[in-house]
Amino acid sequence: MSSVGIVGLGPIGKNLSLNIQENRDIHVFNRTHPKMYELVNETTNVHGHATVLDMVDSMKRPRTVMTALPHGKATDSSVNDLVTILSPGDTIIDLANEHFKVSRNRSARCERRNVNYLGVGISGGANGARNGPALMVGGKWDVFSEHHDFFSSFAKNVAYMGDDPGLGHFTKMVHNGVEYGMLQGIADIFAYCGQDCEVMEIVMAEASGLTSMDSL
């Protein structure tokens, strides 16, 4: 892997760029140019480009391009564009919160062009992207191995889920389900406490004490 690019500079893409540029140069593209050039002006290793084609042409092979865009049409459109301009042996890393079957379809599209694809679930939100996210990776083992050092350079936790390109996003889906279930449970308890913050604080402190090793 010679060079890295990111398409999409929302909360995840921007903070990932800030994180990654601490260790290496990174190329970026965003549909809204002012946001992109604002990021370029406040960093030393981020290089902005007017179009995705300009970005790809400026990168050394083999290239790795991360798509940090919303799921569905936005990421589909980006992947469709990238597979037509990337070269065999380049890699697309799909960071969308996507349905795992869609990830498989994108991987097949890339494979027909001899472009590598990794479906990667990313956890930690914008703060995690800036300071070290958790990554759940699905795709071919050899492609993951080639990118492992890169992932480890900016992520706090990297887990390979298997050679099915949808497994990274499937794992993130399960992760989100567990997380939202926990949040709903906390909300239910807060409602039971009459939305009284002081009572809630006491309940949470008691719950924390019950789950400590000393209480077992």
PDB file of C-alpha atoms in Angstrom:
ATOM      1  CA  MET A   1       0.000   0.000   0.000  1.00  0.00           C
ATOM      2  CA  SER A   2       1.658   3.208  -1.180  1.00  0.00           C
ATOM      3  CA  SER A   3      -0.968   5.899  -0.640  1.00  0.00           C
ATOM      4  CA  VAL A   4      -4.252   6.471   1.170  1.00  0.00           C
ATOM      5  CA  GLY A   5      -7.306   8.539   0.317  1.00  0.00           C
ATOM      6  CA  ILE A   6     -10.637   9.313   1.974  1.00  0.00           C
ATOM      7  CA  VAL A   7     -13.861  10.207   0.187  1.00  0.00           C
ATOM      8  CA  GLY A   8     -16.299  12.041   2.468  1.00  0.00           C
ATOM      9  CA  LEU A   9     -15.390  14.498   5.225  1.00  0.00           C
ATOM     10  CA  GLY A  10     -18.351  14.287   7.562  1.00  0.00           C
ATOM     11  CA  PRO A  11     -17.710  13.715  11.291  1.00  0.00           C
ATOM     12  CA  ILE A  12     -16.123  10.290  10.666  1.00  0.00           C
ATOM     13  CA  GLY A  13     -14.124  11.130   7.542  1.00  0.00           C
ATOM     14  CA  LYS A  14     -12.773  14.423   8.861  1.00  0.00           C
ATOM     15  CA  ASN A  15     -11.672  12.989  12.186  1.00  0.00           C
ATOM     16  CA  LEU A  16     -10.153   9.925  10.559  1.00  0.00           C
ATOM     17  CA  SER A  17      -8.173  12.261   8.302  1.00  0.00           C
ATOM     18  CA  LEU A  18      -6.909  14.203  11.324  1.00  0.00           C
ATOM     19  CA  ASN A  19      -5.978  10.928  12.992  1.00  0.00           C
ATOM     20  CA  ILE A  20      -4.229   9.323  10.011  1.00  0.00           C
ATOM     21  CA  GLN A  21      -2.331  12.443   8.939  1.00  0.00           C
ATOM     22  CA  GLU A  22      -0.374  12.354  12.180  1.00  0.00           C
ATOM     23  CA  ASN A  23       1.593   9.420  10.743  1.00  0.00           C
ATOM     24  CA  ARG A  24       1.399   9.763   6.961  1.00  0.00           C
ATOM     25  CA  ASP A  25       0.179  11.839   4.023  1.00  0.00           C
ATOM     26  CA  ILE A  26      -3.468  11.386   3.096  1.00  0.00           C
ATOM     27  CA  HIS A  27      -5.475  12.500   0.072  1.00  0.00           C
ATOM     28  CA  VAL A  28      -9.078  13.650   0.535  1.00  0.00           C
ATOM     29  CA  PHE A  29     -12.117  14.558  -1.515  1.00  0.00           C
ATOM     30  CA  ASN A  30     -15.425  16.001  -0.350  1.00  0.00           C
ATOM     31  CA  ARG A  31     -18.414  17.021  -2.420  1.00  0.00           C
ATOM     32  CA  THR A  32     -18.493  20.318  -0.500  1.00  0.00           C
ATOM     33  CA  HIS A  33     -15.132  21.867  -1.270  1.00  0.00           C
ATOM     34  CA  PRO A  34     -14.987  24.596   1.439  1.00  0.00           C
ATOM     35  CA  LYS A  35     -15.122  21.928   4.163  1.00  0.00           C
ATOM     36  CA  MET A  36     -12.282  20.063   2.464  1.00  0.00           C
ATOM     37  CA  TYR A  37     -10.006  23.064   2.043  1.00  0.00           C
ATOM     38  CA  GLU A  38     -10.663  24.147   5.618  1.00  0.00           C
ATOM     39  CA  LEU A  39      -9.257  20.780   6.714  1.00  0.00           C
ATOM     40  CA  VAL A  40      -6.307  21.088   4.332  1.00  0.00           C
ATOM     41  CA  ASN A  41      -5.430  24.545   5.686  1.00  0.00           C
ATOM     42  CA  GLU A  42      -5.354  23.382   9.308  1.00  0.00           C
ATOM     43  CA  THR A  43      -3.113  20.352   8.686  1.00  0.00           C
ATOM     44  CA  THR A  44       0.251  19.577   7.117  1.00  0.00           C
ATOM     45  CA  ASN A  45      -0.225  16.106   5.628  1.00  0.00           C
ATOM     46  CA  VAL A  46      -3.758  16.333   4.164  1.00  0.00           C
ATOM     47  CA  HIS A  47      -4.001  16.971   0.415  1.00  0.00           C
ATOM     48  CA  GLY A  48      -7.346  18.038  -1.028  1.00  0.00           C
ATOM     49  CA  HIS A  49      -8.554  17.448  -4.582  1.00  0.00           C
ATOM     50  CA  ALA A  50     -11.276  19.006  -6.712  1.00  0.00           C
ATOM     51  CA  THR A  51     -12.542  15.639  -8.039  1.00  0.00           C
ATOM     52  CA  VAL A  52     -12.214  11.968  -7.148  1.00  0.00           C
ATOM     53  CA  LEU A  53     -10.378  11.427 -10.444  1.00  0.00           C
ATOM     54  CA  ASP A  54      -7.829  14.111  -9.526  1.00  0.00           C
ATOM     55  CA  MET A  55      -7.353  12.458  -6.148  1.00  0.00           C
ATOM     56  CA  VAL A  56      -6.795   8.988  -7.606  1.00  0.00           C
ATOM     57  CA  ASP A  57      -4.416  10.327 -10.267  1.00  0.00           C
ATOM     58  CA  SER A  58      -2.345  12.015  -7.552  1.00  0.00           C
ATOM     59  CA  MET A  59      -1.966   8.845  -5.485  1.00  0.00           C
ATOM     60  CA  LYS A  60       0.867   6.327  -5.858  1.00  0.00           C
ATOM     61  CA  ARG A  61      -0.022   2.707  -6.573  1.00  0.00           C
ATOM     62  CA  PRO A  62      -1.179   0.523  -5.004  1.00  0.00           C
ATOM     63  CA  ARG A  63      -3.820   2.896  -3.732  1.00  0.00           C
ATOM     64  CA  THR A  64      -6.213   2.456  -0.805  1.00  0.00           C
ATOM     65  CA  VAL A  65      -9.351   4.613  -0.811  1.00  0.00           C
ATOM     66  CA  MET A  66     -11.669   4.731   2.209  1.00  0.00           C
ATOM     67  CA  THR A  67     -15.298   5.763   1.683  1.00  0.00           C
ATOM     68  CA  ALA A  68     -16.621   7.543   4.779  1.00  0.00           C
ATOM     69  CA  LEU A  69     -20.120   8.258   3.490  1.00  0.00           C
ATOM     70  CA  PRO A  70     -23.706   7.498   4.526  1.00  0.00           C
ATOM     71  CA  HIS A  71     -24.995   4.029   3.672  1.00  0.00           C
ATOM     72  CA  GLY A  72     -27.043   3.403   0.552  1.00  0.00           C
ATOM     73  CA  LYS A  73     -27.014   5.633  -2.513  1.00  0.00           C
ATOM     74  CA  ALA A  74     -24.118   7.883  -1.462  1.00  0.00           C
ATOM     75  CA  THR A  75     -21.680   5.006  -0.912  1.00  0.00           C
ATOM     76  CA  ASP A  76     -23.003   3.050  -3.904  1.00  0.00           C
ATOM     77  CA  SER A  77     -22.357   6.010  -6.166  1.00  0.00           C
ATOM     78  CA  SER A  78     -18.862   6.496  -4.766  1.00  0.00           C
ATOM     79  CA  VAL A  79     -17.916   2.814  -5.130  1.00  0.00           C
ATOM     80  CA  ASN A  80     -19.292   2.755  -8.674  1.00  0.00           C
ATOM     81  CA  ASP A  81     -17.138   5.759  -9.579  1.00  0.00           C
ATOM     82  CA  LEU A  82     -14.028   4.400  -7.883  1.00  0.00           C
ATOM     83  CA  VAL A  83     -14.074   0.962  -9.524  1.00  0.00           C
ATOM     84  CA  THR A  84     -13.966   2.622 -12.949  1.00  0.00           C
ATOM     85  CA  ILE A  85     -10.877   4.744 -12.207  1.00  0.00           C
ATOM     86  CA  LEU A  86      -8.852   2.622  -9.779  1.00  0.00           C
ATOM     87  CA  SER A  87      -6.312   0.104 -11.089  1.00  0.00           C
ATOM     88  CA  PRO A  88      -6.106  -3.666 -10.497  1.00  0.00           C
ATOM     89  CA  GLY A  89      -4.594  -4.274  -7.065  1.00  0.00           C
ATOM     90  CA  ASP A  90      -5.980  -1.056  -5.563  1.00  0.00           C
ATOM     91  CA  THR A  91      -8.347  -1.337  -2.585  1.00  0.00           C
ATOM     92  CA  ILE A  92     -11.654   0.201  -1.528  1.00  0.00           C
ATOM     93  CA  ILE A  93     -12.382   0.244   2.213  1.00  0.00           C
ATOM     94  CA  ASP A  94     -16.115   0.721   2.760  1.00  0.00           C
ATOM     95  CA  LEU A  95     -16.855   2.336   6.152  1.00  0.00           C
ATOM     96  CA  ALA A  96     -20.618   2.801   5.695  1.00  0.00           C
ATOM     97  CA  ASN A  97     -23.059   1.347   8.221  1.00  0.00           C
ATOM     98  CA  GLU A  98     -24.305  -0.949   5.484  1.00  0.00           C
ATOM     99  CA  HIS A  99     -26.397  -4.105   5.251  1.00  0.00           C
ATOM    100  CA  PHE A 100     -24.022  -7.035   4.868  1.00  0.00           C
ATOM    101  CA  LYS A 101     -25.682  -8.267   1.659  1.00  0.00           C
ATOM    102  CA  VAL A 102     -25.051  -4.887   0.041  1.00  0.00           C
ATOM    103  CA  SER A 103     -21.396  -5.195   1.052  1.00  0.00           C
ATOM    104  CA  ARG A 104     -21.198  -8.546  -0.718  1.00  0.00           C
ATOM    105  CA  ASN A 105     -22.656  -7.025  -3.879  1.00  0.00           C
ATOM    106  CA  ARG A 106     -20.128  -4.177  -3.809  1.00  0.00           C
ATOM    107  CA  SER A 107     -17.304  -6.651  -3.317  1.00  0.00           C
ATOM    108  CA  ALA A 108     -18.448  -8.643  -6.367  1.00  0.00           C
ATOM    109  CA  ARG A 109     -18.569  -5.424  -8.407  1.00  0.00           C
ATOM    110  CA  CYS A 110     -15.001  -4.631  -7.366  1.00  0.00           C
ATOM    111  CA  GLU A 111     -13.779  -8.158  -8.014  1.00  0.00           C
ATOM    112  CA  ARG A 112     -14.934  -7.979 -11.631  1.00  0.00           C
ATOM    113  CA  ARG A 113     -12.504  -5.060 -12.034  1.00  0.00           C
ATOM    114  CA  ASN A 114      -9.737  -6.758  -9.995  1.00  0.00           C
ATOM    115  CA  VAL A 115     -10.088  -4.067  -7.326  1.00  0.00           C
ATOM    116  CA  ASN A 116      -9.878  -5.255  -3.717  1.00  0.00           C
ATOM    117  CA  TYR A 117     -12.722  -4.567  -1.281  1.00  0.00           C
ATOM    118  CA  LEU A 118     -12.931  -4.620   2.516  1.00  0.00           C
ATOM    119  CA  GLY A 119     -16.228  -4.011   4.313  1.00  0.00           C
ATOM    120  CA  VAL A 120     -15.243  -2.387   7.608  1.00  0.00           C
ATOM    121  CA  GLY A 121     -17.504  -1.598  10.538  1.00  0.00           C
ATOM    122  CA  ILE A 122     -16.154   1.351  12.512  1.00  0.00           C
ATOM    123  CA  SER A 123     -17.093   2.004  16.122  1.00  0.00           C
ATOM    124  CA  GLY A 124     -16.488   4.958  18.404  1.00  0.00           C
ATOM    125  CA  GLY A 125     -18.194   7.805  16.602  1.00  0.00           C
ATOM    126  CA  ALA A 126     -16.414  11.017  15.670  1.00  0.00           C
ATOM    127  CA  ASN A 127     -14.363  11.054  18.874  1.00  0.00           C
ATOM    128  CA  GLY A 128     -13.245   7.474  18.277  1.00  0.00           C
ATOM    129  CA  ALA A 129     -12.328   8.260  14.672  1.00  0.00           C
ATOM    130  CA  ARG A 130     -10.089  11.073  15.932  1.00  0.00           C
ATOM    131  CA  ASN A 131      -8.450   9.214  18.814  1.00  0.00           C
ATOM    132  CA  GLY A 132      -8.561   5.566  17.760  1.00  0.00           C
ATOM    133  CA  PRO A 133     -11.671   3.678  16.584  1.00  0.00           C
ATOM    134  CA  ALA A 134     -12.470  -0.023  16.775  1.00  0.00           C
ATOM    135  CA  LEU A 135     -12.549  -1.730  13.378  1.00  0.00           C
ATOM    136  CA  MET A 136     -14.412  -4.894  12.353  1.00  0.00           C
ATOM    137  CA  VAL A 137     -13.056  -6.086   9.011  1.00  0.00           C
ATOM    138  CA  GLY A 138     -14.589  -8.431   6.456  1.00  0.00           C
ATOM    139  CA  GLY A 139     -12.869  -9.484   3.248  1.00  0.00           C
ATOM    140  CA  LYS A 140     -10.046 -11.548   1.820  1.00  0.00           C
ATOM    141  CA  TRP A 141      -7.359 -12.442   4.334  1.00  0.00           C
ATOM    142  CA  ASP A 142      -4.463 -11.400   2.106  1.00  0.00           C
ATOM    143  CA  VAL A 143      -5.993  -7.953   1.544  1.00  0.00           C
ATOM    144  CA  PHE A 144      -6.593  -7.546   5.270  1.00  0.00           C
ATOM    145  CA  SER A 145      -3.014  -8.641   6.014  1.00  0.00           C
ATOM    146  CA  GLU A 146      -1.644  -6.039   3.605  1.00  0.00           C
ATOM    147  CA  HIS A 147      -3.597  -3.341   5.463  1.00  0.00           C
ATOM    148  CA  HIS A 148      -3.158  -4.576   9.037  1.00  0.00           C
ATOM    149  CA  ASP A 149      -0.227  -2.280   9.856  1.00  0.00           C
ATOM    150  CA  PHE A 150      -2.100   0.673   8.378  1.00  0.00           C
ATOM    151  CA  PHE A 151      -5.208  -0.106  10.434  1.00  0.00           C
ATOM    152  CA  SER A 152      -3.123  -0.512  13.575  1.00  0.00           C
ATOM    153  CA  SER A 153      -1.477   2.873  12.996  1.00  0.00           C
ATOM    154  CA  PHE A 154      -4.714   4.754  13.725  1.00  0.00           C
ATOM    155  CA  ALA A 155      -7.151   2.286  15.368  1.00  0.00           C
ATOM    156  CA  LYS A 156      -7.127   1.105  18.975  1.00  0.00           C
ATOM    157  CA  ASN A 157      -8.664  -2.255  18.128  1.00  0.00           C
ATOM    158  CA  VAL A 158      -8.679  -4.187  14.845  1.00  0.00           C
ATOM    159  CA  ALA A 159     -10.624  -7.456  14.494  1.00  0.00           C
ATOM    160  CA  TYR A 160     -10.684  -9.638  11.389  1.00  0.00           C
ATOM    161  CA  MET A 161     -14.146 -11.207  11.134  1.00  0.00           C
ATOM    162  CA  GLY A 162     -13.628 -13.491   8.122  1.00  0.00           C
ATOM    163  CA  ASP A 163     -13.261 -13.627   4.347  1.00  0.00           C
ATOM    164  CA  ASP A 164     -16.930 -12.845   3.688  1.00  0.00           C
ATOM    165  CA  PRO A 165     -16.868  -9.131   2.713  1.00  0.00           C
ATOM    166  CA  GLY A 166     -20.153  -8.584   4.553  1.00  0.00           C
ATOM    167  CA  LEU A 167     -18.939  -9.825   7.948  1.00  0.00           C
ATOM    168  CA  GLY A 168     -17.457  -6.522   9.061  1.00  0.00           C
ATOM    169  CA  HIS A 169     -20.732  -4.703   8.546  1.00  0.00           C
ATOM    170  CA  PHE A 170     -22.738  -7.636   9.950  1.00  0.00           C
ATOM    171  CA  THR A 171     -20.685  -7.486  13.163  1.00  0.00           C
ATOM    172  CA  LYS A 172     -21.222  -3.723  13.390  1.00  0.00           C
ATOM    173  CA  MET A 173     -24.980  -4.303  13.000  1.00  0.00           C
ATOM    174  CA  VAL A 174     -24.941  -6.712  15.961  1.00  0.00           C
ATOM    175  CA  HIS A 175     -22.767  -4.257  17.899  1.00  0.00           C
ATOM    176  CA  ASN A 176     -25.283  -1.467  17.268  1.00  0.00           C
ATOM    177  CA  GLY A 177     -28.181  -3.696  18.327  1.00  0.00           C
ATOM    178  CA  VAL A 178     -26.517  -4.499  21.653  1.00  0.00           C
ATOM    179  CA  GLU A 179     -25.559  -0.853  22.180  1.00  0.00           C
ATOM    180  CA  TYR A 180     -29.044   0.481  21.439  1.00  0.00           C
ATOM    181  CA  GLY A 181     -30.573  -2.194  23.666  1.00  0.00           C
ATOM    182  CA  MET A 182     -28.385  -1.040  26.539  1.00  0.00           C
ATOM    183  CA  LEU A 183     -29.288   2.597  25.896  1.00  0.00           C
ATOM    184  CA  GLN A 184     -32.984   1.717  25.832  1.00  0.00           C
ATOM    185  CA  GLY A 185     -32.581  -0.116  29.152  1.00  0.00           C
ATOM    186  CA  ILE A 186     -30.942   2.934  30.706  1.00  0.00           C
ATOM    187  CA  ALA A 187     -33.738   5.145  29.333  1.00  0.00           C
ATOM    188  CA  ASP A 188     -36.380   2.807  30.811  1.00  0.00           C
ATOM    189  CA  ILE A 189     -34.706   2.954  34.219  1.00  0.00           C
ATOM    190  CA  PHE A 190     -34.528   6.752  34.003  1.00  0.00           C
ATOM    191  CA  ALA A 191     -38.260   6.839  33.232  1.00  0.00           C
ATOM    192  CA  TYR A 192     -38.935   4.507  36.198  1.00  0.00           C
ATOM    193  CA  CYS A 193     -36.968   6.960  38.378  1.00  0.00           C
ATOM    194  CA  GLY A 194     -39.356   9.710  37.329  1.00  0.00           C
ATOM    195  CA  GLN A 195     -36.618  11.333  35.254  1.00  0.00           C
ATOM    196  CA  ASP A 196     -35.079  12.479  38.530  1.00  0.00           C
ATOM    197  CA  CYS A 197     -31.337  12.874  37.918  1.00  0.00           C
ATOM    198  CA  GLU A 198     -30.403  12.531  41.593  1.00  0.00           C
ATOM    199  CA  VAL A 199     -32.362   9.289  41.987  1.00  0.00           C
ATOM    200  CA  MET A 200     -30.912   8.010  38.704  1.00  0.00           C
ATOM    201  CA  GLU A 201     -27.392   8.760  39.923  1.00  0.00           C
ATOM    202  CA  ILE A 202     -28.014   6.704  43.069  1.00  0.00           C
ATOM    203  CA  VAL A 203     -29.439   3.790  41.052  1.00  0.00           C
ATOM    204  CA  MET A 204     -26.504   3.791  38.630  1.00  0.00           C
ATOM    205  CA  ALA A 205     -24.004   3.976  41.496  1.00  0.00           C
ATOM    206  CA  GLU A 206     -25.690   0.982  43.146  1.00  0.00           C
ATOM    207  CA  ALA A 207     -25.684  -0.913  39.844  1.00  0.00           C
ATOM    208  CA  SER A 208     -22.006  -0.180  39.380  1.00  0.00           C
ATOM    209  CA  GLY A 209     -21.280  -1.497  42.872  1.00  0.00           C
ATOM    210  CA  LEU A 210     -23.231  -4.692  42.242  1.00  0.00           C
ATOM    211  CA  THR A 211     -21.180  -5.452  39.131  1.00  0.00           C
ATOM    212  CA  SER A 212     -17.799  -4.908  40.822  1.00  0.00           C
ATOM    213  CA  MET A 213     -15.604  -7.895  41.683  1.00  0.00           C
ATOM    214  CA  ASP A 214     -15.910  -7.111  45.402  1.00  0.00           C
ATOM    215  CA  SER A 215     -19.643  -7.737  45.306  1.00  0.00           C
ATOM    216  CA  LEU A 216     -19.349 -11.212  43.751  1.00  0.00           C
TER     217      LEU A 216
END
